[in-house]
Short mmCIF file of C-alpha atoms in Angstrom, two decimals:
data_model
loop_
_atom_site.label_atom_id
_atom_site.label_comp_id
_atom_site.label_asym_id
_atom_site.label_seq_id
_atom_site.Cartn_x
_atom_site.Cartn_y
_atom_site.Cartn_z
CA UNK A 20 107.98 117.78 108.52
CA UNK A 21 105.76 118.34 111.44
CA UNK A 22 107.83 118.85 114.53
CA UNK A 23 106.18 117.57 118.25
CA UNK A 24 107.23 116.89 121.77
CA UNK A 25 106.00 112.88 121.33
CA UNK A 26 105.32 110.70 118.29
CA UNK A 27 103.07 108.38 119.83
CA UNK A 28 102.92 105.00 117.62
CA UNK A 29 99.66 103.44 117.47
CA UNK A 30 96.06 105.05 118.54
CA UNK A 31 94.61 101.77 120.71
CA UNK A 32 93.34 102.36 124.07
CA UNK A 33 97.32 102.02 125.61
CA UNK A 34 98.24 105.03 123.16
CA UNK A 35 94.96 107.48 123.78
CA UNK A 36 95.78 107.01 127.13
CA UNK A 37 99.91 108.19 126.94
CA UNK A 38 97.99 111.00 124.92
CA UNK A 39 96.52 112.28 128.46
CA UNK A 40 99.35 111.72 130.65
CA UNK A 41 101.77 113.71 128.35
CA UNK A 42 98.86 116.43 127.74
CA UNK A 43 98.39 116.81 131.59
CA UNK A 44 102.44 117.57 132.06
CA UNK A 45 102.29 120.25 128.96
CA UNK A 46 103.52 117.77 126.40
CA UNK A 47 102.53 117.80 123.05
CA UNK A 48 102.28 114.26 120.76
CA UNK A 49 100.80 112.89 117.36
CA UNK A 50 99.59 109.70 117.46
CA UNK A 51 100.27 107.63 113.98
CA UNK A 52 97.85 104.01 113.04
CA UNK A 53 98.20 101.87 110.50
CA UNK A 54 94.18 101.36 110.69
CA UNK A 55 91.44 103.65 109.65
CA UNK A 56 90.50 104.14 113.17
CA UNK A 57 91.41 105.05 116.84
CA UNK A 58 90.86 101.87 119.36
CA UNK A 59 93.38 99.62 117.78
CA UNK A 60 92.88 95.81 118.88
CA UNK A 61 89.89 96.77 120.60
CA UNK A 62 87.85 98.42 117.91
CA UNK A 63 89.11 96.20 115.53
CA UNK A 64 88.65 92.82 116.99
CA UNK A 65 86.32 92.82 119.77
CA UNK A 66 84.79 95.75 119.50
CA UNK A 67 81.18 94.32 121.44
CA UNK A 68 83.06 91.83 123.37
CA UNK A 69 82.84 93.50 127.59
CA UNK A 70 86.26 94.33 129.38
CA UNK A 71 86.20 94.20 133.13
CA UNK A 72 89.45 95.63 134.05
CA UNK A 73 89.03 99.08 133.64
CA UNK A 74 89.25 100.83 136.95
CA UNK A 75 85.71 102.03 138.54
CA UNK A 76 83.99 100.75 134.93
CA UNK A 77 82.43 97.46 136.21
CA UNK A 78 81.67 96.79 132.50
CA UNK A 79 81.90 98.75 129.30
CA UNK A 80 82.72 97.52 125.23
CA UNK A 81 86.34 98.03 123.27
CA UNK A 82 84.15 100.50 121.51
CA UNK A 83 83.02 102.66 124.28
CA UNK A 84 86.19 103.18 125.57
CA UNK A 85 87.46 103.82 122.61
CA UNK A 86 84.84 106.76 122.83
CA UNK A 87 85.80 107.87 126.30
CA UNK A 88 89.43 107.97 126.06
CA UNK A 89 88.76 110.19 122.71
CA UNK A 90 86.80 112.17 124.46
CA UNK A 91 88.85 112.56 127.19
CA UNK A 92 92.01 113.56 125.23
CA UNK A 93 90.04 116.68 123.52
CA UNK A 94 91.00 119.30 125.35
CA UNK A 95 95.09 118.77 124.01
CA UNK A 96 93.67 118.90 120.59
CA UNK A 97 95.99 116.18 119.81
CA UNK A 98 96.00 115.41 115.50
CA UNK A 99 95.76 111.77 114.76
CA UNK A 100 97.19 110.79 111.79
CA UNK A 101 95.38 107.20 110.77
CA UNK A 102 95.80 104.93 107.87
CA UNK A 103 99.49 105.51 108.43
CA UNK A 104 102.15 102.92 108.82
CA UNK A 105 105.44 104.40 109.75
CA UNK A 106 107.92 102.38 107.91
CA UNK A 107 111.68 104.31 108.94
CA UNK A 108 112.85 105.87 111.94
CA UNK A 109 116.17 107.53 112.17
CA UNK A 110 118.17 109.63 114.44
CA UNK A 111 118.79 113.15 113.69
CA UNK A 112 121.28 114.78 116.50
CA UNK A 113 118.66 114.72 119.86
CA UNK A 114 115.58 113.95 117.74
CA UNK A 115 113.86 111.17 116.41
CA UNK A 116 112.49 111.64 112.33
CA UNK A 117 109.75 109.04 111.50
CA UNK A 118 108.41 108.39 108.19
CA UNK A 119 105.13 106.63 106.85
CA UNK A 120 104.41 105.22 103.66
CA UNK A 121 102.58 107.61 103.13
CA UNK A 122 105.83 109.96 102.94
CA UNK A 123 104.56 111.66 106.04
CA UNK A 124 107.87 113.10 108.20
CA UNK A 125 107.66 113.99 112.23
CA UNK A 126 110.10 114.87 113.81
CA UNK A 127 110.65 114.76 118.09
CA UNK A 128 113.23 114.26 121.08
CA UNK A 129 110.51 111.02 122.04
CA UNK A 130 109.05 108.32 119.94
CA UNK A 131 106.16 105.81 122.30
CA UNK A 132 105.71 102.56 121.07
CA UNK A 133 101.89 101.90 121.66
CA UNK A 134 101.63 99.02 118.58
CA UNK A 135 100.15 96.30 120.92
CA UNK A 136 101.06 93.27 118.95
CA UNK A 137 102.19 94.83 115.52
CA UNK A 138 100.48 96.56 112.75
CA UNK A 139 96.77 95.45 111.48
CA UNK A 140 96.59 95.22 107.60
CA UNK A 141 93.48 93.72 105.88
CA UNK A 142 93.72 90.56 104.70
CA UNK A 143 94.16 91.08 100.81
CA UNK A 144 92.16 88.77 98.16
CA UNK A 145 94.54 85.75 96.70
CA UNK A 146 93.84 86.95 93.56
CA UNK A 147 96.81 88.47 91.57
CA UNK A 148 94.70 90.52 89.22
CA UNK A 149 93.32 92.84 91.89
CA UNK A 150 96.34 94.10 92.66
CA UNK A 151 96.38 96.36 89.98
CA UNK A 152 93.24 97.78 90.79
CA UNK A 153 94.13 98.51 94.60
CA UNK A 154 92.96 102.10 96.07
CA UNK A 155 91.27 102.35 92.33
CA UNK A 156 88.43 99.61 92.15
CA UNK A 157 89.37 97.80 94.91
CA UNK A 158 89.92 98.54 98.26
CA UNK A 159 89.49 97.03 102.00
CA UNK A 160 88.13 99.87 104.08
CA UNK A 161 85.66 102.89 103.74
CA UNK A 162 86.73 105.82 103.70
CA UNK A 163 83.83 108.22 102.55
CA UNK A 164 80.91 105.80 101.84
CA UNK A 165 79.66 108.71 99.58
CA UNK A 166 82.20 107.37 96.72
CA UNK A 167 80.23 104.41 96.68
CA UNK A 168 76.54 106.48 95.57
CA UNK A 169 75.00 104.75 93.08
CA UNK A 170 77.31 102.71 91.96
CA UNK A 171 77.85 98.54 91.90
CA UNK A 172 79.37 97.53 94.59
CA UNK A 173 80.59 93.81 95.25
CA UNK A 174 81.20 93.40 98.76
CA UNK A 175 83.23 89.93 99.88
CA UNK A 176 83.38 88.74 103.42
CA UNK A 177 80.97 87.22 106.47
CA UNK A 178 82.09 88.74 109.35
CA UNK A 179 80.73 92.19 110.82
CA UNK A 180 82.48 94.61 108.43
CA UNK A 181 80.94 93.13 105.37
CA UNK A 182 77.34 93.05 106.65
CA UNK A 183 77.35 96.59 108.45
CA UNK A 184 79.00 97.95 105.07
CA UNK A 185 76.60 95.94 103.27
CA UNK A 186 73.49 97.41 104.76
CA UNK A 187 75.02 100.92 104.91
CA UNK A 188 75.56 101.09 101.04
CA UNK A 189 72.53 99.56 100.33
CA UNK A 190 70.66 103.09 100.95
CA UNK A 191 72.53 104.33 98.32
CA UNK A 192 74.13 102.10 95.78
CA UNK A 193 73.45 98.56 94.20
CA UNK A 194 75.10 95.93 96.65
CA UNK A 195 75.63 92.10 96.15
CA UNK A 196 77.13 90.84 99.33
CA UNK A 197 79.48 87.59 98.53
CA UNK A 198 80.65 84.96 100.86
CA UNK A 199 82.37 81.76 100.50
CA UNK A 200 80.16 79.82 103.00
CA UNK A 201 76.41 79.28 103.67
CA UNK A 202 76.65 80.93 107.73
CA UNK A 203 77.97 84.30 108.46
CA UNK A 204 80.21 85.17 111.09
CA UNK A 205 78.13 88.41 111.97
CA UNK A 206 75.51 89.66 114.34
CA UNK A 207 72.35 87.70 113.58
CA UNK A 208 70.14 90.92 113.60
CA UNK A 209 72.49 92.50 111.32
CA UNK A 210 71.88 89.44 108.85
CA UNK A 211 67.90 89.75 109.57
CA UNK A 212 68.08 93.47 108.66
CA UNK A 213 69.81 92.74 105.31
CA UNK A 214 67.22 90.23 104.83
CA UNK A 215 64.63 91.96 105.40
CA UNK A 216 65.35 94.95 103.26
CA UNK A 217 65.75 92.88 99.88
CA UNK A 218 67.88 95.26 98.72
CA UNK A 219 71.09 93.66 99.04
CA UNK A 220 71.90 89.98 96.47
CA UNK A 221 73.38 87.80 98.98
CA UNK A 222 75.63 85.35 97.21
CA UNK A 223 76.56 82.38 99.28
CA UNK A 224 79.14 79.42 98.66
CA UNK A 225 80.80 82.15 96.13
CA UNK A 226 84.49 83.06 95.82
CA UNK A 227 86.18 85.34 92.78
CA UNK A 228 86.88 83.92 90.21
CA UNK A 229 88.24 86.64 87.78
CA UNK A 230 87.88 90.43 86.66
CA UNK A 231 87.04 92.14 83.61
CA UNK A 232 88.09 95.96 82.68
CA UNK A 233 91.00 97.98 81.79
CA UNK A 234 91.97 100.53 84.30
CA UNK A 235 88.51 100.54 86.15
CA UNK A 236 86.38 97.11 87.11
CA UNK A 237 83.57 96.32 84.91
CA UNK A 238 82.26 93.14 85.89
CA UNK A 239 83.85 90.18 88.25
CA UNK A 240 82.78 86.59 87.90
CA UNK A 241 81.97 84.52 90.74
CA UNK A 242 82.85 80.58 91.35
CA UNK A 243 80.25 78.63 93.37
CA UNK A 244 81.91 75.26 94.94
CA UNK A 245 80.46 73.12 92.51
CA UNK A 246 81.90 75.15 89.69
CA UNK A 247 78.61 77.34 88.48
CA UNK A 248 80.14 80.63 87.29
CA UNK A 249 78.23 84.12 87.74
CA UNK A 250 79.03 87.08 85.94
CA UNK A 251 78.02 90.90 87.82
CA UNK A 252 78.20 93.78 87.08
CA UNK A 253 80.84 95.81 89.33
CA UNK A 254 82.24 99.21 90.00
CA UNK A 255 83.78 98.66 93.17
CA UNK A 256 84.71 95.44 95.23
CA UNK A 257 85.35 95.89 99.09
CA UNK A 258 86.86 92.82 100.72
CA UNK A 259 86.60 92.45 104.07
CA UNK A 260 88.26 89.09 105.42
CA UNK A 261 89.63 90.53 108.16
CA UNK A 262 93.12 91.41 109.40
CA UNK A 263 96.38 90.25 109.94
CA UNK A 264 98.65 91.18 112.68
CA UNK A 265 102.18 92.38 111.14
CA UNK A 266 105.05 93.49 113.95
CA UNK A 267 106.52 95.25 110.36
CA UNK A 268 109.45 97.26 110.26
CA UNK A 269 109.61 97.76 114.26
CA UNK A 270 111.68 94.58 113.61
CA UNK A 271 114.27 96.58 112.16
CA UNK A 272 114.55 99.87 114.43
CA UNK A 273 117.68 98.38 116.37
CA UNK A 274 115.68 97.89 119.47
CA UNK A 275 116.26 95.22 121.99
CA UNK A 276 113.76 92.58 120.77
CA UNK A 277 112.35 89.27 122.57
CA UNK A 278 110.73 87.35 120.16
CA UNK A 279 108.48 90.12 119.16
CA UNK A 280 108.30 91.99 121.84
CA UNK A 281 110.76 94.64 123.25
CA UNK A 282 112.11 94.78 126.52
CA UNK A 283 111.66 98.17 128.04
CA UNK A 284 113.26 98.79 131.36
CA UNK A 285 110.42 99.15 134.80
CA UNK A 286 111.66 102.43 135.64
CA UNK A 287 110.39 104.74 132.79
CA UNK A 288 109.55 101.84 130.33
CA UNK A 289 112.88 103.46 127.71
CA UNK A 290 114.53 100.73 125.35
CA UNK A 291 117.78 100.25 124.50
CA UNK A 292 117.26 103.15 122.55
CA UNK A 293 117.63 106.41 124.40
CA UNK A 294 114.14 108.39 123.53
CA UNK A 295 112.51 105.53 123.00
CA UNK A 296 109.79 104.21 124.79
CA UNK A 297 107.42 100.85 124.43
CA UNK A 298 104.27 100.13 126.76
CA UNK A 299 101.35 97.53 126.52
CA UNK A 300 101.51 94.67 124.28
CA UNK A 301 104.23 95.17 123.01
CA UNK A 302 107.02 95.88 125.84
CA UNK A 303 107.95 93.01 127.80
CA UNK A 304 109.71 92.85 131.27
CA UNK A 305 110.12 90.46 134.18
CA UNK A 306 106.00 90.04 135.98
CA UNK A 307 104.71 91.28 132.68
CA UNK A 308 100.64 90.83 132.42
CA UNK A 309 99.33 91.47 128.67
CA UNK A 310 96.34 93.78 130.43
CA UNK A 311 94.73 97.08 129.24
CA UNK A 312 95.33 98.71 133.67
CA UNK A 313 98.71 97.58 132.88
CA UNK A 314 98.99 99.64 129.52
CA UNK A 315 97.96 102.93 131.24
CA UNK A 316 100.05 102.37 134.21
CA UNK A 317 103.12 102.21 131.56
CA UNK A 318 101.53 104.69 129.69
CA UNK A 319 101.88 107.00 133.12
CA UNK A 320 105.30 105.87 134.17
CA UNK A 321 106.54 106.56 130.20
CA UNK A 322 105.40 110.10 130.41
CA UNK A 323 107.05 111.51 133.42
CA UNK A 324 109.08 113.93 131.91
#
């Protein structure tokens, strides 16, 4: 059980931030995310898109400050534990114990809310066979792309995951790229590079149809819409079809809950729950505006001790 002044819940820009103001009064956190990465919301779903309400930034991208705010957060040498979705939190006397499904346990006087709007968790394929084969064969993020060295790799999606993975593992492994409609939803030049490299099959107007192996893929078969079936040869699949936003067990905490948000008090942004804190997304209050400035100034007011 690793013990800490602060469990900080969720690693978006709202949570890096709280990360500062706690570090700059001596406190020590851990930050917990359900995704793979720090920048939350921002890295996940606008990562290019410009924000304009960062103070003395006229312009920067969700992933630049995503950058900056990890960079400026070194110096407490703060661990951040990621793919992590804390799933019980209990009292313990004056502390707070948190567990992840991971079977992670922390332990503090303070637990932050940072979760913006809930948990993200990928999107899963419809098809009940790959279950079995989850974290094995089939999986919807990267962890080490050098797992993937030559080996077949089926990746599904259109969006900007599935062509920057796509053209990543192409270097190294053999890549068909599969997606259920003619256009992509990804950068254009991204598309052009794949293109022009030849190395990955692109597959288009394709959805899974079915798997063959016993405890490791073999080979999937793909449907095209007017029925044509495709059999190739597959190691891995990686599914990328984006995210879904969960609020999870947060829901179940005891906390006073609007809808799904929770309603914090303005004075030091506590909940019903005495140790407990929520700011940005999702605290709500009277003159509440769903902004980044007004995640760090919660963020601030939360961490005067």
């Amino acid at each position: 059980m690793k013990k800490t002044d602060v469990i900080i819940i969720g690693a978006g820009p709202v949570g890096l931030f709280a990360v500062h103001q706690l570090g700059i009064k001596g406190l020590k956190a851990v930050v917990i995310d359900n995704l793979d990465k720090a920048g939350g919301q921002c890295i996940e779903l606008y990562p290019d898109k410009p924000i304009y309400d960062i103070p003395a930034v006229p312009e920067c991208t969700g992933e630049q400050l995503t950058q900056r705010l990890l960079e400026q957060i070194k110096p407490f040498k703060t661990e951040l534990f990621l793919n992590e979705r804390v799933d019980e939190v209990h009292q313990e006397k004056e502390n707070w114990v948190v567990k992840t499904n991971n079977k992670k346990e922390f332990i503090a006087p303070n637990i932050m809310i940072a979760g913006g709007v809930g948990s993200f968790e990928p999107r899963k394929i419809s098809l009940k066979e790959c279950e079995k084969f989850e974290g094995k064969s089939v999986f919807y993020a990267v962890k080490n792309k050098d797992n993937f060295k030559n080996k077949n790799i089926s990746i599904f999606g259109g969006g900007d995951s599935a062509l920057d993975w796509a053209l990543e593992l192409s270097k190294t492994a053999n890549v068909t790229l599969i997606h259920r409609r003619e256009e992509f939803r990804g950068a254009p030049h991204t598309l052009d590079e794949l293109k022009k490299t030849g190395k990955v099959n692109i597959k288009t107007k394709y959805q899974l149809a079915s798997i063959e192996g016993g405890e490791k893929i073999k080979s999937i078969n793909i449907k095209s819409d007017d029925g044509k079936e495709t059999k190739i040869e597959t190691d891995y699949i990686l599914s990328f079809f984006g995210l879904i936003m969960k609020l999870g067990p947060i829901s179940e905490w005891g906390l006073n809950m609007d809808k799904k948000t929770i309603k914090v008090n303005t004075e030091n942004f506590e909940t019903n729950k005495k140790g407990i804190f929520a700011i940005g997304d999702i605290c709500t209050y009277p003159g509440k505006l769903k902004l980044i400035l007004s995640g760090f100034h919660e963020g601030a007011l939360a961490s005067v001790e």
